[in-house]
Coordinates of N, CA and C in Angstrom, one line a residue:
M708 N -82.3 -133.2 -151.6 CA -82.0 -133.4 -153.0 C -81.3 -132.1 -153.5
K709 N -80.3 -132.2 -154.3 CA -79.6 -131.1 -154.8 C -79.7 -131.0 -156.3
F710 N -79.9 -129.8 -156.8 CA -80.0 -129.6 -158.3 C -79.1 -128.5 -158.7
F711 N -78.7 -128.5 -160.0 CA -77.8 -127.5 -160.5 C -78.2 -127.0 -161.9
I712 N -77.8 -125.8 -162.2 CA -78.0 -125.3 -163.5 C -76.7 -125.6 -164.3
V713 N -76.8 -126.3 -165.4 CA -75.6 -126.6 -166.2 C -75.5 -125.5 -167.3
T714 N -74.3 -125.0 -167.4 CA -74.0 -124.0 -168.4 C -72.8 -124.6 -169.3
Y715 N -73.0 -124.6 -170.6 CA -71.9 -125.0 -171.5 C -71.0 -123.8 -171.7
T716 N -69.7 -123.9 -171.5 CA -68.8 -122.8 -171.5 C -67.9 -122.8 -172.7
G717 N -68.0 -123.9 -173.5 CA -67.1 -124.0 -174.7 C -67.7 -123.2 -175.9
K718 N -67.0 -123.3 -177.0 CA -67.4 -122.7 -178.2 C -68.7 -123.4 -178.8
P719 N -69.8 -122.6 -179.1 CA -70.9 -123.3 -179.7 C -70.5 -123.9 -181.1
L720 N -71.2 -125.1 -181.3 CA -70.8 -125.8 -182.5 C -72.1 -126.2 -183.3
G721 N -72.0 -126.0 -184.6 CA -73.1 -126.4 -185.5 C -74.4 -125.5 -185.3
E722 N -75.4 -125.8 -186.1 CA -76.6 -125.0 -186.1 C -77.8 -125.9 -185.9
S723 N -78.9 -125.4 -185.4 CA -80.1 -126.2 -185.1 C -81.3 -125.3 -185.0
G724 N -82.4 -126.0 -185.1 CA -83.7 -125.3 -184.8 C -84.3 -124.6 -186.0
E725 N -84.7 -123.4 -185.7 CA -85.6 -122.6 -186.7 C -85.0 -122.5 -188.1
N726 N -83.7 -122.1 -188.1 CA -83.1 -121.8 -189.4 C -82.7 -123.1 -190.1
C727 N -82.9 -124.2 -189.5 CA -82.6 -125.5 -190.1 C -83.9 -126.2 -190.6
G728 N -85.0 -125.6 -190.4 CA -86.3 -126.2 -190.9 C -87.0 -127.0 -189.9
T729 N -86.6 -126.9 -188.6 CA -87.3 -127.7 -187.5 C -88.8 -127.2 -187.4
E730 N -89.7 -128.2 -187.2 CA -91.1 -127.8 -187.1 C -91.4 -127.7 -185.6
Y731 N -92.3 -126.7 -185.3 CA -92.6 -126.4 -183.9 C -94.2 -126.4 -183.7
T732 N -94.6 -126.8 -182.5 CA -96.0 -126.6 -182.2 C -96.1 -125.5 -181.1
F733 N -97.3 -125.0 -181.0 CA -97.5 -123.8 -180.2 C -98.7 -123.9 -179.2
E734 N -99.1 -125.1 -178.8 CA -100.2 -125.3 -177.9 C -99.9 -124.6 -176.5
S735 N -98.7 -124.7 -176.1 CA -98.3 -124.2 -174.8 C -97.4 -123.0 -174.9
A736 N -97.3 -122.4 -176.1 CA -96.4 -121.3 -176.3 C -97.1 -119.9 -176.1
C737 N -96.3 -118.9 -175.9 CA -96.9 -117.5 -175.9 C -97.4 -117.2 -177.2
I738 N -98.6 -116.6 -177.2 CA -99.3 -116.3 -178.5 C -98.7 -115.1 -179.2
V739 N -97.9 -114.3 -178.4 CA -97.3 -113.1 -179.0 C -95.9 -113.4 -179.5
C740 N -95.0 -113.9 -178.6 CA -93.6 -114.1 -179.0 C -93.2 -115.5 -179.4
G741 N -94.0 -116.5 -178.9 CA -93.7 -117.9 -179.3 C -92.8 -118.6 -178.2
T742 N -92.4 -118.0 -177.2 CA -91.7 -118.6 -176.1 C -92.5 -119.8 -175.6
G743 N -91.8 -121.0 -175.5 CA -92.5 -122.2 -175.0 C -92.9 -123.1 -176.2
A744 N -92.5 -122.7 -177.4 CA -92.8 -123.5 -178.6 C -92.1 -124.8 -178.4
K745 N -92.7 -125.9 -178.8 CA -92.1 -127.3 -178.6 C -91.8 -127.9 -180.0
I746 N -90.8 -128.7 -180.1 CA -90.4 -129.3 -181.3 C -91.4 -130.4 -181.7
H747 N -91.8 -130.3 -182.9 CA -92.7 -131.4 -183.5 C -91.8 -132.4 -184.3
G748 N -91.6 -133.6 -183.7 CA -90.7 -134.5 -184.4 C -89.3 -134.4 -183.9
H749 N -88.3 -134.2 -184.8 CA -86.9 -134.2 -184.4 C -86.3 -132.8 -184.7
L750 N -85.3 -132.5 -183.9 CA -84.6 -131.3 -184.0 C -83.7 -131.4 -185.3
K751 N -83.9 -130.5 -186.2 CA -83.0 -130.5 -187.4 C -81.7 -129.7 -187.1
T752 N -80.6 -130.2 -187.7 CA -79.3 -129.6 -187.4 C -78.5 -129.4 -188.7
K753 N -77.4 -128.6 -188.6 CA -76.5 -128.5 -189.7 C -75.1 -128.5 -189.1
K754 N -74.1 -129.1 -189.8 CA -72.7 -129.0 -189.5 C -72.3 -129.6 -188.1
I755 N -72.9 -130.7 -187.8 CA -72.6 -131.4 -186.5 C -72.1 -132.8 -186.7
S756 N -72.2 -133.3 -187.9 CA -72.0 -134.8 -188.1 C -70.6 -135.2 -187.7
K757 N -69.6 -134.3 -187.8 CA -68.2 -134.7 -187.5 C -67.7 -134.3 -186.1
I758 N -68.6 -133.8 -185.3 CA -68.3 -133.4 -184.0 C -68.0 -134.6 -183.1
K759 N -67.0 -134.6 -182.3 CA -66.6 -135.7 -181.4 C -66.9 -135.5 -179.9
K760 N -67.5 -134.4 -179.6 CA -67.8 -134.1 -178.1 C -68.9 -134.9 -177.6
G761 N -68.9 -135.2 -176.3 CA -70.0 -135.9 -175.6 C -71.2 -135.0 -175.4
L762 N -70.9 -133.7 -175.1 CA -72.0 -132.7 -174.8 C -71.5 -131.4 -175.3
F763 N -72.4 -130.7 -176.1 CA -72.1 -129.4 -176.6 C -73.4 -128.6 -176.9
Q764 N -73.2 -127.4 -177.1 CA -74.4 -126.5 -177.4 C -74.2 -125.9 -178.8
T765 N -75.3 -125.8 -179.6 CA -75.2 -125.2 -180.9 C -75.2 -123.7 -180.8
V766 N -74.9 -123.1 -181.9 CA -75.0 -121.6 -181.9 C -76.4 -121.1 -181.7
D767 N -77.4 -121.9 -181.8 CA -78.8 -121.6 -181.6 C -79.3 -121.9 -180.2
G768 N -78.4 -122.4 -179.4 CA -78.7 -122.6 -178.0 C -79.3 -124.0 -177.6
D769 N -79.3 -124.9 -178.5 CA -79.8 -126.3 -178.2 C -78.6 -127.1 -177.6
N770 N -78.9 -127.9 -176.6 CA -77.9 -128.8 -176.0 C -78.0 -130.2 -176.6
L771 N -76.9 -130.7 -177.0 CA -76.9 -132.0 -177.6 C -75.9 -132.9 -176.9
I772 N -76.2 -134.2 -176.8 CA -75.3 -135.2 -176.2 C -75.1 -136.3 -177.3
S773 N -73.9 -136.9 -177.2 CA -73.6 -138.0 -178.2 C -74.4 -139.2 -177.8
E774 N -74.5 -140.1 -178.8 CA -75.1 -141.4 -178.7 C -74.4 -142.2 -177.6
N775 N -73.0 -142.1 -177.6 CA -72.2 -142.8 -176.6 C -72.5 -142.4 -175.2
L776 N -72.5 -141.0 -175.0 CA -72.8 -140.5 -173.7 C -74.2 -140.9 -173.2
Y777 N -75.2 -140.8 -174.1 CA -76.6 -141.2 -173.8 C -76.6 -142.6 -173.3
S778 N -75.9 -143.5 -173.9 CA -75.9 -144.9 -173.5 C -75.3 -145.1 -172.2
K779 N -74.2 -144.4 -171.9 CA -73.5 -144.5 -170.6 C -74.4 -143.9 -169.5
L780 N -75.1 -142.8 -169.7 CA -76.0 -142.3 -168.7 C -77.1 -143.2 -168.4
R781 N -77.7 -143.9 -169.4 CA -78.7 -144.8 -169.1 C -78.2 -146.0 -168.3
K782 N -77.0 -146.5 -168.6 CA -76.4 -147.6 -167.8 C -76.2 -147.2 -166.4
K783 N -76.0 -145.9 -166.1 CA -75.9 -145.4 -164.8 C -77.2 -145.1 -164.1
K784 N -78.3 -145.5 -164.8 CA -79.7 -145.3 -164.3 C -80.1 -143.9 -164.1
I785 N -79.5 -143.0 -164.9 CA -79.9 -141.6 -165.0 C -81.2 -141.5 -165.7
Q786 N -82.2 -140.9 -165.1 CA -83.5 -140.8 -165.8 C -83.4 -139.8 -166.9
I787 N -83.2 -140.3 -168.1 CA -82.9 -139.5 -169.3 C -83.6 -140.1 -170.5
D788 N -84.6 -140.9 -170.2 CA -85.3 -141.6 -171.3 C -86.1 -140.7 -172.2
N789 N -86.5 -141.2 -173.4 CA -87.4 -140.5 -174.3 C -86.8 -139.3 -175.0
L790 N -85.4 -139.2 -175.1 CA -84.8 -138.2 -175.9 C -84.9 -138.6 -177.3
N791 N -85.0 -137.6 -178.2 CA -85.1 -137.8 -179.6 C -83.7 -137.5 -180.3
K792 N -83.4 -138.4 -181.2 CA -82.2 -138.1 -182.0 C -82.4 -136.9 -182.9
V793 N -81.3 -136.2 -183.2 CA -81.4 -135.1 -184.1 C -81.2 -135.6 -185.5
I794 N -81.6 -134.8 -186.5 CA -81.5 -135.2 -187.9 C -80.9 -134.1 -188.7
D795 N -80.4 -134.4 -189.9 CA -79.8 -133.4 -190.8 C -80.9 -132.9 -191.7
S796 N -80.4 -132.1 -192.7 CA -81.4 -131.5 -193.6 C -82.1 -132.5 -194.5
Q797 N -81.5 -133.7 -194.7 CA -82.1 -134.7 -195.5 C -82.9 -135.7 -194.6
N798 N -83.1 -135.3 -193.4 CA -83.9 -136.2 -192.4 C -83.2 -137.4 -192.0
N799 N -81.9 -137.5 -192.1 CA -81.1 -138.6 -191.7 C -80.8 -138.5 -190.2
K800 N -81.0 -139.5 -189.4 CA -80.7 -139.5 -188.0 C -79.2 -139.4 -187.8
L801 N -78.8 -138.6 -186.8 CA -77.4 -138.4 -186.5 C -77.1 -139.0 -185.1
P802 N -75.8 -139.3 -184.8 CA -75.5 -140.0 -183.5 C -75.5 -139.0 -182.3
F803 N -76.5 -138.1 -182.3 CA -76.7 -137.2 -181.2 C -78.1 -137.1 -180.7
Y804 N -78.3 -136.8 -179.5 CA -79.7 -136.6 -178.9 C -79.8 -135.2 -178.5
H805 N -81.1 -134.7 -178.6 CA -81.4 -133.4 -178.1 C -81.7 -133.5 -176.6
L806 N -80.9 -132.8 -175.8 CA -81.1 -132.8 -174.4 C -82.1 -131.8 -174.0
Y807 N -83.4 -132.2 -174.0 CA -84.5 -131.3 -173.7 C -85.5 -132.0 -172.9
S808 N -86.0 -131.4 -171.8 CA -86.8 -132.1 -170.9 C -88.3 -131.8 -171.2
N809 N -89.1 -132.8 -170.8 CA -90.6 -132.6 -170.9 C -91.1 -132.0 -169.6
Y810 N -90.2 -131.8 -168.6 CA -90.6 -131.3 -167.3 C -89.9 -129.9 -167.1
C811 N -90.7 -129.1 -166.4 CA -90.2 -127.7 -166.2 C -90.4 -127.2 -164.8
F812 N -89.3 -126.6 -164.3 CA -89.4 -126.0 -162.9 C -90.3 -124.8 -163.0
P813 N -90.9 -124.5 -161.9 CA -91.7 -123.2 -161.8 C -90.7 -122.0 -161.9
K814 N -91.3 -120.8 -162.0 CA -90.5 -119.6 -162.0 C -89.8 -119.5 -160.7
A815 N -88.5 -119.1 -160.7 CA -87.7 -118.9 -159.5 C -88.2 -117.7 -158.8
I816 N -88.2 -117.8 -157.4 CA -88.7 -116.6 -156.7 C -87.6 -115.6 -156.5
V817 N -86.3 -116.0 -156.6 CA -85.1 -115.1 -156.6 C -84.2 -115.6 -157.7
T818 N -83.7 -114.6 -158.5 CA -82.7 -114.9 -159.5 C -81.6 -113.9 -159.4
K819 N -80.3 -114.4 -159.4 CA -79.1 -113.5 -159.4 C -78.2 -114.0 -160.5
G820 N -77.5 -113.1 -161.1 CA -76.7 -113.5 -162.2 C -77.4 -113.4 -163.6
L821 N -78.6 -113.0 -163.6 CA -79.4 -112.8 -164.8 C -79.9 -111.4 -164.8
L822 N -79.9 -110.9 -166.0 CA -80.6 -109.6 -166.2 C -81.7 -109.7 -167.3
V823 N -82.6 -108.8 -167.3 CA -83.7 -108.9 -168.2 C -83.7 -107.7 -169.2
E824 N -83.9 -108.0 -170.5 CA -83.9 -106.9 -171.5 C -84.9 -107.3 -172.5
N825 N -85.7 -106.3 -172.9 CA -86.7 -106.4 -174.1 C -87.6 -107.6 -173.9
Q826 N -88.0 -107.9 -172.7 CA -88.8 -109.1 -172.4 C -90.2 -108.9 -173.0
C827 N -90.8 -110.0 -173.5 CA -92.1 -110.1 -173.9 C -93.0 -109.7 -172.7
Q828 N -93.9 -108.7 -172.9 CA -94.7 -108.3 -171.8 C -96.0 -109.1 -171.7
T829 N -96.2 -110.0 -172.6 CA -97.3 -110.9 -172.5 C -97.0 -112.1 -171.6
C830 N -95.9 -112.8 -171.9 CA -95.6 -114.0 -171.1 C -94.5 -113.8 -170.0
K831 N -93.6 -112.8 -170.3 CA -92.5 -112.5 -169.4 C -91.6 -113.7 -169.1
R832 N -91.5 -114.6 -170.0 CA -90.7 -115.8 -169.8 C -89.3 -115.7 -170.6
N833 N -89.2 -114.8 -171.5 CA -88.0 -114.7 -172.3 C -87.2 -113.4 -171.9
G834 N -86.2 -113.1 -172.6 CA -85.5 -111.8 -172.4 C -84.5 -111.9 -171.2
Y835 N -84.1 -113.1 -170.8 CA -83.1 -113.3 -169.7 C -81.8 -113.5 -170.4
F836 N -80.8 -112.8 -169.8 CA -79.4 -112.8 -170.2 C -78.4 -113.0 -169.1
N837 N -77.3 -113.6 -169.3 CA -76.3 -113.7 -168.2 C -75.7 -112.3 -167.9
S838 N -75.6 -112.0 -166.7 CA -74.9 -110.8 -166.2 C -73.4 -111.0 -166.3
I839 N -72.7 -110.0 -166.9 CA -71.3 -110.1 -167.0 C -70.6 -108.9 -166.6
I840 N -69.3 -109.0 -166.2 CA -68.5 -107.9 -165.9 C -67.4 -107.8 -167.0
I841 N -67.5 -106.7 -167.8 CA -66.6 -106.6 -169.0 C -65.2 -106.4 -168.5
G842 N -64.3 -107.2 -169.1 CA -62.9 -107.1 -168.8 C -62.1 -106.1 -169.6
N843 N -60.8 -106.2 -169.6 CA -60.0 -105.2 -170.4 C -58.8 -106.0 -171.0
L844 N -58.9 -106.3 -172.3 CA -57.9 -107.1 -173.0 C -56.5 -106.5 -172.9
E845 N -56.4 -105.2 -173.0 CA -55.1 -104.5 -172.9 C -54.4 -104.7 -171.6
R846 N -55.2 -104.8 -170.5 CA -54.7 -105.0 -169.2 C -54.7 -106.5 -168.8
G847 N -55.2 -107.4 -169.7 CA -55.2 -108.8 -169.4 C -56.3 -109.2 -168.4
I848 N -57.3 -108.4 -168.3 CA -58.4 -108.7 -167.4 C -59.6 -109.4 -168.2
P849 N -59.9 -110.6 -168.0 CA -60.9 -111.3 -168.8 C -62.3 -110.8 -168.4
T850 N -63.2 -111.0 -169.3 CA -64.6 -110.8 -169.0 C -65.1 -111.9 -168.1
K851 N -65.9 -111.5 -167.1 CA -66.3 -112.5 -166.1 C -67.9 -112.6 -166.1
V852 N -68.3 -113.9 -166.2 CA -69.7 -114.2 -166.2 C -70.1 -114.4 -164.7
I853 N -71.1 -113.6 -164.2 CA -71.6 -113.7 -162.9 C -72.2 -115.0 -162.6
P854 N -71.8 -115.8 -161.6 CA -72.5 -117.1 -161.2 C -74.0 -116.9 -161.1
L855 N -74.7 -117.9 -161.5 CA -76.1 -117.9 -161.4 C -76.5 -118.4 -160.0
K856 N -77.6 -117.7 -159.5 CA -78.2 -118.1 -158.2 C -79.7 -118.1 -158.4
M857 N -80.3 -119.2 -158.2 CA -81.8 -119.2 -158.4 C -82.4 -119.9 -157.2
V858 N -83.4 -119.3 -156.6 CA -84.0 -119.8 -155.4 C -85.5 -120.2 -155.7
Y859 N -85.9 -121.3 -155.2 CA -87.3 -121.8 -155.4 C -88.0 -122.0 -154.1
G860 N -89.3 -122.0 -154.1 CA -90.0 -122.4 -153.0 C -90.1 -123.9 -152.9
K861 N -90.9 -124.4 -151.9 CA -90.9 -125.8 -151.7 C -91.5 -126.5 -153.0
L862 N -90.8 -127.6 -153.4 CA -91.2 -128.4 -154.6 C -91.6 -129.8 -154.2
N863 N -92.6 -130.3 -154.7 CA -93.1 -131.6 -154.4 C -92.0 -132.7 -154.8
L864 N -91.8 -133.7 -153.9 CA -90.8 -134.7 -154.1 C -91.2 -135.6 -155.3
V865 N -92.5 -135.8 -155.5 CA -93.0 -136.6 -156.6 C -92.5 -135.9 -157.9
F866 N -92.7 -134.6 -158.0 CA -92.2 -133.8 -159.1 C -90.7 -134.0 -159.4
L867 N -89.9 -133.8 -158.3 CA -88.5 -133.8 -158.4 C -88.0 -135.2 -158.7
N868 N -88.7 -136.3 -158.3 CA -88.2 -137.6 -158.5 C -88.5 -138.2 -159.9
Q869 N -89.3 -137.5 -160.7 CA -89.7 -138.0 -162.0 C -88.7 -137.9 -163.1
S870 N -87.6 -137.2 -162.8 CA -86.6 -137.0 -163.8 C -85.3 -136.6 -163.2
D871 N -84.2 -136.7 -163.9 CA -82.9 -136.2 -163.5 C -82.5 -134.9 -164.2
F872 N -83.4 -134.4 -165.1 CA -83.1 -133.1 -165.7 C -84.4 -132.4 -166.0
F873 N -84.4 -131.1 -166.0 CA -85.6 -130.3 -166.2 C -85.2 -129.0 -167.0
N874 N -86.2 -128.4 -167.6 CA -86.1 -127.1 -168.2 C -86.4 -126.0 -167.1
S875 N -85.8 -124.9 -167.2 CA -86.2 -123.8 -166.4 C -87.4 -123.1 -167.0
W876 N -88.2 -122.4 -166.1 CA -89.3 -121.6 -166.6 C -88.7 -120.4 -167.4
E877 N -87.6 -119.8 -166.9 CA -87.0 -118.7 -167.5 C -86.3 -119.1 -168.8
H878 N -86.5 -118.3 -169.9 CA -85.9 -118.6 -171.2 C -84.8 -117.6 -171.6
M879 N -83.7 -118.1 -172.1 CA -82.6 -117.2 -172.4 C -82.7 -116.5 -173.7
G880 N -82.5 -115.2 -173.8 CA -82.5 -114.5 -175.1 C -83.9 -114.1 -175.4
L881 N -84.1 -113.7 -176.7 CA -85.3 -113.1 -177.1 C -86.1 -114.1 -178.0
S882 N -87.4 -114.0 -178.1 CA -88.2 -114.8 -179.0 C -88.8 -113.9 -180.0
N883 N -89.1 -114.5 -181.2 CA -89.7 -113.7 -182.3 C -90.5 -114.7 -183.2
R884 N -91.8 -114.7 -183.0 CA -92.6 -115.7 -183.7 C -92.9 -115.2 -185.1
N885 N -93.0 -113.9 -185.3 CA -93.3 -113.3 -186.6 C -92.2 -112.4 -187.1
P886 N -91.4 -112.8 -188.1 CA -90.3 -112.0 -188.6 C -90.7 -110.8 -189.3
S887 N -90.0 -109.7 -189.1 CA -90.2 -108.4 -189.8 C -88.9 -107.7 -189.8
G888 N -88.6 -107.0 -190.9 CA -87.4 -106.2 -191.0 C -86.2 -107.1 -190.9
N889 N -85.3 -106.8 -190.0 CA -84.1 -107.6 -189.8 C -84.2 -108.7 -188.8
T890 N -85.4 -108.9 -188.2 CA -85.6 -109.9 -187.2 C -86.0 -111.2 -187.9
V891 N -85.6 -112.3 -187.3 CA -85.9 -113.7 -187.9 C -86.6 -114.4 -186.8
I892 N -87.2 -115.5 -187.2 CA -88.0 -116.4 -186.3 C -87.0 -117.0 -185.3
R893 N -87.3 -116.9 -184.0 CA -86.4 -117.5 -183.0 C -87.2 -117.7 -181.7
Y894 N -87.0 -118.8 -181.1 CA -87.7 -119.1 -179.8 C -86.6 -119.3 -178.7
A895 N -86.7 -118.4 -177.7 CA -85.7 -118.5 -176.6 C -85.7 -119.9 -175.9
R896 N -84.5 -120.3 -175.5 CA -84.3 -121.6 -174.9 C -84.3 -121.5 -173.4
P897 N -84.8 -122.6 -172.7 CA -84.7 -122.6 -171.3 C -83.3 -123.0 -170.8
L898 N -83.0 -122.7 -169.6 CA -81.8 -123.2 -168.9 C -82.0 -124.7 -168.6
L899 N -80.9 -125.4 -168.5 CA -80.9 -126.9 -168.2 C -80.6 -127.1 -166.7
I900 N -81.6 -127.7 -166.0 CA -81.4 -128.0 -164.5 C -81.3 -129.5 -164.4
V901 N -80.2 -129.9 -163.7 CA -80.0 -131.4 -163.5 C -79.9 -131.7 -162.0
S902 N -80.1 -133.0 -161.7 CA -80.0 -133.5 -160.4 C -78.5 -133.7 -160.1
E903 N -78.2 -133.9 -158.8 CA -76.8 -134.2 -158.4 C -76.3 -135.5 -159.0
R904 N -77.2 -136.5 -159.2 CA -76.8 -137.7 -159.8 C -76.4 -137.5 -161.3
F905 N -77.1 -136.6 -162.0 CA -76.7 -136.3 -163.3 C -75.4 -135.6 -163.4
K906 N -75.2 -134.6 -162.4 CA -73.9 -133.9 -162.3 C -72.8 -134.8 -162.1
I907 N -72.9 -135.7 -161.2 CA -71.8 -136.7 -160.9 C -71.5 -137.6 -162.1
A908 N -72.6 -138.0 -162.8 CA -72.4 -138.8 -164.0 C -71.6 -138.1 -165.0
L909 N -71.9 -136.8 -165.3 CA -71.1 -136.1 -166.3 C -69.7 -135.9 -165.8
E910 N -69.4 -135.7 -164.5 CA -68.1 -135.5 -164.0 C -67.3 -136.8 -164.1
E911 N -68.0 -137.9 -163.9 CA -67.3 -139.2 -164.0 C -66.9 -139.5 -165.5
E912 N -67.7 -139.0 -166.4 CA -67.3 -139.2 -167.8 C -66.4 -138.1 -168.4
N913 N -65.9 -137.2 -167.5 CA -64.9 -136.2 -167.8 C -65.5 -135.3 -168.9
I914 N -66.7 -134.9 -168.9 CA -67.3 -134.0 -169.8 C -66.7 -132.6 -169.6
D915 N -66.1 -132.0 -170.6 CA -65.5 -130.7 -170.4 C -66.4 -129.6 -170.8
N916 N -65.9 -128.4 -170.5 CA -66.6 -127.1 -170.9 C -68.1 -127.0 -170.3
V917 N -68.3 -127.5 -169.1 CA -69.5 -127.3 -168.5 C -69.3 -126.9 -167.0
K918 N -70.1 -126.0 -166.6 CA -70.1 -125.6 -165.2 C -71.4 -125.7 -164.5
F919 N -71.4 -125.9 -163.2 CA -72.6 -126.2 -162.5 C -72.8 -125.1 -161.4
D920 N -74.0 -124.5 -161.4 CA -74.3 -123.6 -160.3 C -75.5 -124.2 -159.5
A921 N -75.2 -124.3 -158.2 CA -76.2 -124.9 -157.4 C -77.4 -124.0 -157.2
I922 N -78.6 -124.6 -157.2 CA -79.8 -123.8 -157.0 C -80.3 -124.1 -155.6
T923 N -81.2 -123.3 -155.0 CA -81.7 -123.4 -153.7 C -83.2 -123.7 -153.7
I924 N -83.6 -124.8 -153.1 CA -85.0 -125.2 -153.0 C -85.5 -125.1 -151.5

């Protein structure tokens, strides 16, 4: 079985999550930073109602898919059930689903292409950032994002067969449960890990601005 990390490479669109009034629960979250907080109800969003893309990421790091793509994936028998539609500030449901899994991979035993900064020392699940090589605009050298490489130990087939997409244990960016000074409430988001079946389905639907990095199990 092959699995891949999906990275959205396009321009982030719209807003979502904490600054939009989304409610969170903290039963399985870090008591210090809040990493692992889960949405209670529906993800609230702003400025996405006119977006026409099948898959995109908001400026807050949430992955959304269109109602149309969701229907096509289900017809292809991709295990993507139980996604919640997102809502606007007036609690109206929008034609997009929050692509977030109830299943989580364990911590990778090897990670490359990620660096760690200002990580919470209680949970050590946040503070992950993409490694990049800074380019030179004057010389026409673009900034390069280092490909991700994540290696896992043996995983149970029952676990892997229960879904076609998973969250990573590692969470990107910083979390802050209690605002102070210039900091605001924010909960770091996990990476999105998908099966080869999911990858092929996205490619068949010509979803743009996504790249896939194979993981090793």
